PDB file of C-alpha atoms and ligand atoms in Angstrom:
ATOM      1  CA  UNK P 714       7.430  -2.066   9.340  1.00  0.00           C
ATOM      2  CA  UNK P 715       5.996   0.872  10.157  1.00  0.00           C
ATOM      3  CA  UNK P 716       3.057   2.064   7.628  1.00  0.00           C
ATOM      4  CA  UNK P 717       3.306   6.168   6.814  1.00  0.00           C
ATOM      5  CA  UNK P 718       0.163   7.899   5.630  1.00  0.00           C
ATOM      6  CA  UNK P 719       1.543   9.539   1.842  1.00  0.00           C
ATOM      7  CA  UNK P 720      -2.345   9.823   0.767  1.00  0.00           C
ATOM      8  CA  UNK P 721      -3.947  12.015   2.401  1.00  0.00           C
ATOM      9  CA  UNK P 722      -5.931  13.108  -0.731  1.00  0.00           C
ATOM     10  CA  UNK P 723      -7.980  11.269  -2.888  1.00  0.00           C
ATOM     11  CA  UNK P 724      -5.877   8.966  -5.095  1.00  0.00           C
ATOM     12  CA  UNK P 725      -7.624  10.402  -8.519  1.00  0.00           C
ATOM     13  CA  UNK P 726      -6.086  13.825  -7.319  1.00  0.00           C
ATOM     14  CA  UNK P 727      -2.416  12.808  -6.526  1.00  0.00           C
ATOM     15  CA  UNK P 728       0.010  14.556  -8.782  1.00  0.00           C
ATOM     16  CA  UNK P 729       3.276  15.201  -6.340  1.00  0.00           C
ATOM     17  CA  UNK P 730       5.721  12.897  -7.174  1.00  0.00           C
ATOM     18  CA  UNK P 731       6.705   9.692  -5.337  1.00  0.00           C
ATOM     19  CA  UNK P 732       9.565  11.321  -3.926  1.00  0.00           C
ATOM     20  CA  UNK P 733       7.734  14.587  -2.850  1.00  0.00           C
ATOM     21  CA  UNK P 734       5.367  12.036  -1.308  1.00  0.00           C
ATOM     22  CA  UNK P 735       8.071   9.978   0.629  1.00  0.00           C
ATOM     23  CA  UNK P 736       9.477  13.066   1.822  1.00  0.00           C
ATOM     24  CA  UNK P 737       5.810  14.773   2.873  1.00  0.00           C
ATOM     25  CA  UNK P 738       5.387  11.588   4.673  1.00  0.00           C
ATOM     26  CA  UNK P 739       8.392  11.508   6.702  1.00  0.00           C
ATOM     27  CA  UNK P 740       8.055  15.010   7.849  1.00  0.00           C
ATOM     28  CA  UNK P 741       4.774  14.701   8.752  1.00  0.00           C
ATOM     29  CA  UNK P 742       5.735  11.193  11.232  1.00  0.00           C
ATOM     30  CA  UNK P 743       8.322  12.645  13.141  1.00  0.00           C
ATOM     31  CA  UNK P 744       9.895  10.088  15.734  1.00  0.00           C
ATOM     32  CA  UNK P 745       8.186  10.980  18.899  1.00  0.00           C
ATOM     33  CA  UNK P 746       5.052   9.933  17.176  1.00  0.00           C
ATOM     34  CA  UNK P 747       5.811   6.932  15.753  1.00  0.00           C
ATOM     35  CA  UNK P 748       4.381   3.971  17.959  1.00  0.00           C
ATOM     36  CA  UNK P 749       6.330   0.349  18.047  1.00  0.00           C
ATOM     37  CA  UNK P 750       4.146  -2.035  16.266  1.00  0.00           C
ATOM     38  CA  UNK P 751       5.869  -4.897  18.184  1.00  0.00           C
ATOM     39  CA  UNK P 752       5.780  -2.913  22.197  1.00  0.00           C
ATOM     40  CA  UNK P 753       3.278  -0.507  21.308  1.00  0.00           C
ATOM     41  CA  UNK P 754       5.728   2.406  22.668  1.00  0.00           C
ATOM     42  CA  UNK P 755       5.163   5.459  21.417  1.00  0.00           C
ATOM     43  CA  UNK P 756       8.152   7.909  21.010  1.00  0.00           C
ATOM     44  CA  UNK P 757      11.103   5.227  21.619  1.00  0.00           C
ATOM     45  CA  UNK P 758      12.058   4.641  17.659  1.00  0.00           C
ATOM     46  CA  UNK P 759      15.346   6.317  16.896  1.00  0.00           C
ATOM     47  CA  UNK P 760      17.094   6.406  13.250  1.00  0.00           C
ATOM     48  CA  UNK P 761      18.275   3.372  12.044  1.00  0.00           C
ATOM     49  CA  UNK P 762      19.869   3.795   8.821  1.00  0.00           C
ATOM     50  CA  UNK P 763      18.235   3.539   5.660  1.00  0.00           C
ATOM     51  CA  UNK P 764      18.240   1.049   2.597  1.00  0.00           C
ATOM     52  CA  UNK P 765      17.139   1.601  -1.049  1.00  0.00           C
ATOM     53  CA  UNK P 766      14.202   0.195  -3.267  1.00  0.00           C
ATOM     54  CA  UNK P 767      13.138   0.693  -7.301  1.00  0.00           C
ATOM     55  CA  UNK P 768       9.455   1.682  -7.182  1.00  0.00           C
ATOM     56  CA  UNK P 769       7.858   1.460 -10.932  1.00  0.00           C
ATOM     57  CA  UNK P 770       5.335   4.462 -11.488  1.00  0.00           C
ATOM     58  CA  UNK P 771       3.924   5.569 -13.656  1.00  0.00           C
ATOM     59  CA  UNK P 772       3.758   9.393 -13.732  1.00  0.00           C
ATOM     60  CA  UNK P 773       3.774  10.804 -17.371  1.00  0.00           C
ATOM     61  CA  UNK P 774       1.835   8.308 -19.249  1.00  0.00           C
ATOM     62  CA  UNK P 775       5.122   5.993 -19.006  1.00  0.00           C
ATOM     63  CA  UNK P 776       6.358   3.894 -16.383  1.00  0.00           C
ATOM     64  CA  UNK P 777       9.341   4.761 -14.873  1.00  0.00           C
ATOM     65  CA  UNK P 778      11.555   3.482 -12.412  1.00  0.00           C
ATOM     66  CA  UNK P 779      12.339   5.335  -9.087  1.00  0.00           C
ATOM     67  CA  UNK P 780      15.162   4.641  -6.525  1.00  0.00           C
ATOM     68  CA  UNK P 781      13.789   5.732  -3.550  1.00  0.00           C
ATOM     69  CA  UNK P 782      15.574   5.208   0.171  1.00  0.00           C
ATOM     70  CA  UNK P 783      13.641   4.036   2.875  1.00  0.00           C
ATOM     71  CA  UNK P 784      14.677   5.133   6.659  1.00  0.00           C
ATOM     72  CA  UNK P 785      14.495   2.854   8.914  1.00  0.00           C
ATOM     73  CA  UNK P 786      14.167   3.035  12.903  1.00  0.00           C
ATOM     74  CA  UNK P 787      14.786   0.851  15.996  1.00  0.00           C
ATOM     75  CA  UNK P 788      12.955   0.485  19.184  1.00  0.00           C
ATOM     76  CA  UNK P 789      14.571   0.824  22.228  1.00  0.00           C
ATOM     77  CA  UNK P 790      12.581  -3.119  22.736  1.00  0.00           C
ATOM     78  CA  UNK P 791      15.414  -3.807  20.205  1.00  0.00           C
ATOM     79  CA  UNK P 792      12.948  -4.210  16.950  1.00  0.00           C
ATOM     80  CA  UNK P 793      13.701  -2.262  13.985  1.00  0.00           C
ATOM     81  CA  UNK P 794      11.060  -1.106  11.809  1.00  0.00           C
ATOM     82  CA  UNK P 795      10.910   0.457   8.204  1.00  0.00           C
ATOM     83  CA  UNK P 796       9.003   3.597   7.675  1.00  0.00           C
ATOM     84  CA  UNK P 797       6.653   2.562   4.609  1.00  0.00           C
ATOM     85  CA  UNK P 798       4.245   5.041   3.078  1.00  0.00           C
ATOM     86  CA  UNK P 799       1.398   3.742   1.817  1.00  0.00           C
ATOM     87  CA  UNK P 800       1.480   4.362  -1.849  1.00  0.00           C
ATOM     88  CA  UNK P 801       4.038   1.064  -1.773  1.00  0.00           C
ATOM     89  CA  UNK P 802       2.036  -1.829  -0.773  1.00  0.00           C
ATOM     90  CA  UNK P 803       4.663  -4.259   0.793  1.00  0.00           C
ATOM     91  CA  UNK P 804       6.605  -6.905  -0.926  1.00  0.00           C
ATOM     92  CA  UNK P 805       5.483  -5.141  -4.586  1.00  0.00           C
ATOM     93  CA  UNK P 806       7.345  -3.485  -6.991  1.00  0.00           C
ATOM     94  CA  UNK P 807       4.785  -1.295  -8.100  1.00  0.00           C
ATOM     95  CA  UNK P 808       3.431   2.087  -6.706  1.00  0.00           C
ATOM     96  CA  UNK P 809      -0.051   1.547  -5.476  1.00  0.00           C
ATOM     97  CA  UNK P 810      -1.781   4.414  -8.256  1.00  0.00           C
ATOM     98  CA  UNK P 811       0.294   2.621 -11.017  1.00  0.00           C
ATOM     99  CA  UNK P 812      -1.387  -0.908 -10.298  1.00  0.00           C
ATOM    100  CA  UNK P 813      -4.411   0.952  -9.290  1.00  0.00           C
ATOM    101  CA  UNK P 814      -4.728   2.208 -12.989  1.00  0.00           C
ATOM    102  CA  UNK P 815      -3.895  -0.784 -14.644  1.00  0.00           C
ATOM    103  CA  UNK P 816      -6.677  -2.463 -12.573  1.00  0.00           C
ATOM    104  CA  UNK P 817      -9.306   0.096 -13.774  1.00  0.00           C
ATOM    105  CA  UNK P 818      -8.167  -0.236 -17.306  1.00  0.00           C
ATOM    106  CA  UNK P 819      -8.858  -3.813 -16.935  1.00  0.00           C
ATOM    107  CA  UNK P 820     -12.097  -3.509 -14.957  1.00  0.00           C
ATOM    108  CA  UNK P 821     -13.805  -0.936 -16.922  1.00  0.00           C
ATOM    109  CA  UNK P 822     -12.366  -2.880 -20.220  1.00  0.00           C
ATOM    110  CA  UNK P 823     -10.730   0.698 -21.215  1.00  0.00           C
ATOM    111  CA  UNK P 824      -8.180  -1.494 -22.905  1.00  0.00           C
ATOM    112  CA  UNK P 825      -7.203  -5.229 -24.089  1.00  0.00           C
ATOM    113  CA  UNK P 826      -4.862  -7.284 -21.440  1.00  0.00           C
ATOM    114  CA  UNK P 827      -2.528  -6.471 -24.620  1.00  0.00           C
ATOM    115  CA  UNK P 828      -3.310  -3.188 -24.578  1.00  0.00           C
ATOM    116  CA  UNK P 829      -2.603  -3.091 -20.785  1.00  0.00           C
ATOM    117  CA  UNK P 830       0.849  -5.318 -21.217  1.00  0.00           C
ATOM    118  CA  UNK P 831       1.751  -2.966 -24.116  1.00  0.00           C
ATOM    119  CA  UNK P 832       1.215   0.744 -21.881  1.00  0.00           C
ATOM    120  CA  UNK P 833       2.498  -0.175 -18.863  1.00  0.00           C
ATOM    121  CA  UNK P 834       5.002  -2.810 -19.851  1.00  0.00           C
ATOM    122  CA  UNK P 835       3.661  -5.706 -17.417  1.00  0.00           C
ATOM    123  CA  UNK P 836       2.256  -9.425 -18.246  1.00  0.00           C
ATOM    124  CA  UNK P 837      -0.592 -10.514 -18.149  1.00  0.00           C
ATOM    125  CA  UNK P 838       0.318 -13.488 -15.010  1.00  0.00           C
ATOM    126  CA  UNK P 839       0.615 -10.094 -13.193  1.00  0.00           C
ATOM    127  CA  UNK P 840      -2.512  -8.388 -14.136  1.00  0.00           C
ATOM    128  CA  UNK P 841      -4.344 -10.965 -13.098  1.00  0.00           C
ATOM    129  CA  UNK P 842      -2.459 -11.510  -9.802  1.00  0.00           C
ATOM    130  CA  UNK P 843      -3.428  -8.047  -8.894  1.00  0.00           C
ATOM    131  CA  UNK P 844      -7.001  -8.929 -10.299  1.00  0.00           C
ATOM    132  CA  UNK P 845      -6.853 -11.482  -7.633  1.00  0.00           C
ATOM    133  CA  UNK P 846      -5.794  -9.892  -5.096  1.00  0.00           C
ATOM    134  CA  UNK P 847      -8.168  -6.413  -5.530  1.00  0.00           C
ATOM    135  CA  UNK P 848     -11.106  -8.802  -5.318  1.00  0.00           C
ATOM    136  CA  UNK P 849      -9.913 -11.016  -2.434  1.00  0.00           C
ATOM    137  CA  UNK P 850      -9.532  -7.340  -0.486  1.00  0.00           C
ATOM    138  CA  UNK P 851     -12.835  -6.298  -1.909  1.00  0.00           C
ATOM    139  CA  UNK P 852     -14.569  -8.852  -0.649  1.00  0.00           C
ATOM    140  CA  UNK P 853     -12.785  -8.706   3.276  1.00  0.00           C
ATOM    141  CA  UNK P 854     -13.477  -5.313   2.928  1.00  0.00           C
ATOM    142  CA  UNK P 855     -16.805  -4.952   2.039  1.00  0.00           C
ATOM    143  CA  UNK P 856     -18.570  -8.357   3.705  1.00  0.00           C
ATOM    144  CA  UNK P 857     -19.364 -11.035   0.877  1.00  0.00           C
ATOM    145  CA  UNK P 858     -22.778  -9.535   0.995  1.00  0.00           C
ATOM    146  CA  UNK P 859     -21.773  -6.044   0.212  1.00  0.00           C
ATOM    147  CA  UNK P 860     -19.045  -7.694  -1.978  1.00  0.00           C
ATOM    148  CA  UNK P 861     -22.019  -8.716  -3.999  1.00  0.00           C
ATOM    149  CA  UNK P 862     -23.633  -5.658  -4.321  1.00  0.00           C
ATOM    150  CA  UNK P 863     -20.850  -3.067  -4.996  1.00  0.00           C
ATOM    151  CA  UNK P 864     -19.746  -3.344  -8.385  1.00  0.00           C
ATOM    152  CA  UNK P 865     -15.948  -4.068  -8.820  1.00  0.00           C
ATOM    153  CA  UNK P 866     -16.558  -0.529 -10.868  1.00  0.00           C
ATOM    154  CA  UNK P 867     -17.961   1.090  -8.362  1.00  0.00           C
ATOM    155  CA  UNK P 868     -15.831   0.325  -5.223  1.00  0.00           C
ATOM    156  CA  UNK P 869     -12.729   1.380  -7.716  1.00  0.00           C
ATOM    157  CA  UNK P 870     -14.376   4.713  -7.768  1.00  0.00           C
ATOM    158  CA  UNK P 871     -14.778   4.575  -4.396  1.00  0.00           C
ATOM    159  CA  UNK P 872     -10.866   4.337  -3.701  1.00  0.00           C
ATOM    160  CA  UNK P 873      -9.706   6.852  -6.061  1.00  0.00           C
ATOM    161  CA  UNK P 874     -12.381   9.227  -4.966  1.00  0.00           C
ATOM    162  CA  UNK P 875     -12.237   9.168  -1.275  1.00  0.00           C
ATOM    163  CA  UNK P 876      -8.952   9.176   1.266  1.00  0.00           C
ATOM    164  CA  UNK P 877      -6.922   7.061   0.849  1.00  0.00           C
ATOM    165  CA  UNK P 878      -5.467   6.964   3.832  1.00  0.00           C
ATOM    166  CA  UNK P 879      -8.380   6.892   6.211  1.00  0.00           C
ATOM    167  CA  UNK P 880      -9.306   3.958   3.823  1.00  0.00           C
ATOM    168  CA  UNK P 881      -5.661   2.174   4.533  1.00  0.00           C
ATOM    169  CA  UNK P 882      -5.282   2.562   8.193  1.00  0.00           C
ATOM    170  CA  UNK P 883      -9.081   1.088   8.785  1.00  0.00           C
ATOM    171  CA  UNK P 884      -7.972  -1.896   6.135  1.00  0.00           C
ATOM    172  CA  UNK P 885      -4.805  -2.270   8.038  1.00  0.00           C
ATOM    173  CA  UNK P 886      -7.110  -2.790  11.332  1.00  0.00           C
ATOM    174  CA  UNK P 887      -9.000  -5.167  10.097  1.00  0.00           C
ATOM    175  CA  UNK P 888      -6.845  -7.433   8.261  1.00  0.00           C
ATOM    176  CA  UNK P 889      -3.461  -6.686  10.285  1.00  0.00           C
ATOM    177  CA  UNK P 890      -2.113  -6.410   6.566  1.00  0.00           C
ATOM    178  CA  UNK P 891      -2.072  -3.545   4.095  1.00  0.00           C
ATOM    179  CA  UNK P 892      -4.288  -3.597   0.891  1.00  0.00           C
ATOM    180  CA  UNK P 893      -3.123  -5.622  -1.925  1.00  0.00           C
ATOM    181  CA  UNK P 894      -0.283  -6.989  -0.197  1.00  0.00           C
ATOM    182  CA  UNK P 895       0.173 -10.590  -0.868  1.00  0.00           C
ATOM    183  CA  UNK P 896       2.257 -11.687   2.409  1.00  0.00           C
ATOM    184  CA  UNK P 897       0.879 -12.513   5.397  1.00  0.00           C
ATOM    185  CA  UNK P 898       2.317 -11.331   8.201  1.00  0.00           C
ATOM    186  CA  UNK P 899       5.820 -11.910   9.294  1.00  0.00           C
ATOM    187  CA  UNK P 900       7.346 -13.560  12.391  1.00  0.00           C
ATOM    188  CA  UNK P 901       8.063 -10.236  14.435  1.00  0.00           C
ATOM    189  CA  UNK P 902       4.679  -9.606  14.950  1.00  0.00           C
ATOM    190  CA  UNK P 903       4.571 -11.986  17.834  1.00  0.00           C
ATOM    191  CA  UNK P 904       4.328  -8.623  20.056  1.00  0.00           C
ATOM    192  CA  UNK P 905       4.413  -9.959  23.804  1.00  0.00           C
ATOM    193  CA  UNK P 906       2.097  -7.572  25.154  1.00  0.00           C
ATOM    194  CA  UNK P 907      -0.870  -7.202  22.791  1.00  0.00           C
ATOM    195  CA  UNK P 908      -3.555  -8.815  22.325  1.00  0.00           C
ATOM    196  CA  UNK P 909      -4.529  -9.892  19.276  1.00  0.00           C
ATOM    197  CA  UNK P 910      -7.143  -7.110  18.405  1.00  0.00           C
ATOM    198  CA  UNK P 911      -4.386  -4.230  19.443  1.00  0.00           C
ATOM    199  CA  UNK P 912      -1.244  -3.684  17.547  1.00  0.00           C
ATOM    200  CA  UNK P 913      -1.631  -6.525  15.180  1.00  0.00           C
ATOM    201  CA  UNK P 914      -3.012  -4.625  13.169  1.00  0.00           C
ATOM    202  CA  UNK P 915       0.216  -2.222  12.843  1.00  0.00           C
ATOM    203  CA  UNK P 916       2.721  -4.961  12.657  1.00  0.00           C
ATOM    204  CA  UNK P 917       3.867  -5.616   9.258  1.00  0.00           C
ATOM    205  CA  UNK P 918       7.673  -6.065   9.017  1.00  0.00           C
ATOM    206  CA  UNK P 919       9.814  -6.909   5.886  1.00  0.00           C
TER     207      UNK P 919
HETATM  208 ZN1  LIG B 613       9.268  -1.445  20.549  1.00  0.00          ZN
END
């Protein structure tokens, strides 16, 4: 998997549509940019076909399902990669601002958890797994000392406030995974030529 920047504003600001974001993000990765998360080549992905995905979202105060199609590329090493934008956080069915807002509705206590369940039609097992999960990050991000003095409040504001994807990439470097994702990292990523502090933290395949 190869992770696309889609967020290059601040979150809070973000009002193209999934699609319009998919398709920004493509045009602005062309393939002779693209490095191999498994070689670390740069410019040696071609087109690879493509398969589809349902994203929920939740763009007009509903949420709403969107069948988006995801290219996907192959190294002349032989390993095939998806192009993944980062408003999908791997292995989730929901769009990265849609669990972002249910998160602040529960964190700023905007609305019940049935208030949450009822608006954007999710249960409460997986509010709290994303509960989980945004604090788990929190905390690797931040240090548990910093962890202890930013507000769960506060370093929300933080992410919908600043970019994104300057936010994402460094995230992606330090934990070799992306934020919120659940998996660890899959097999592929046993690059033969890195060390461990290089491209692991680009190599997240499906
Ligand atoms: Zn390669």
């Amino acid at each position: 998997m190869i992770r696309l920047n889609a967020l290059d504003c601040k979150l809070k600001n973000t009002i193209l549509s999934v699609r319009d974001l998919l398709r920004q993000s493509l045009e602005q990765s062309p393939l002779f940019l693209l490095v191999c998360p498994y070689c670390g080549a740069k410019g040696t992905c071609n087109k690879r076909g493509s398969y589809e995905r349902n994203l929920v979202t939740f763009p007009d105060g509903k949420p709403h399902v969107v069948r988006l199609r995801i290219p996907r590329v192959q190294c002349t090493c032989g390993k095939s990669h998806a192009l993944l934008p980062d408003f999908i956080v791997p292995y989730l069915s929901y769009s990265l601002p849609m669990i972002l807002r249910i998160l602040s509705d529960f964190f700023t206590r905007r609305l019940t958890i049935r208030g949450i369940c009822e608006k954007y039609l999710v249960s409460p097992p997986l509010i709290y797994r994303f509960k989980k999960r945004f604090l788990i990050h929190k905390k690797q991000w931040l240090g548990i000392l910093r962890d202890m003095e930013l507000s769960t409040i506060s370093f929300m504001k933080e992410l919908l406030t600043s970019s994104y994807d300057r936010f994402h990439d460094a995230f992606l470097r330090l934990t070799t995974y992306s934020f919120l994702q659940s998996h660890k990292n899959p097999a592929n990523c046993s690059r033969p030529r890195f060390g461990p502090a290089d491209a692991s933290s680009l190599c997240h395949d499906l």
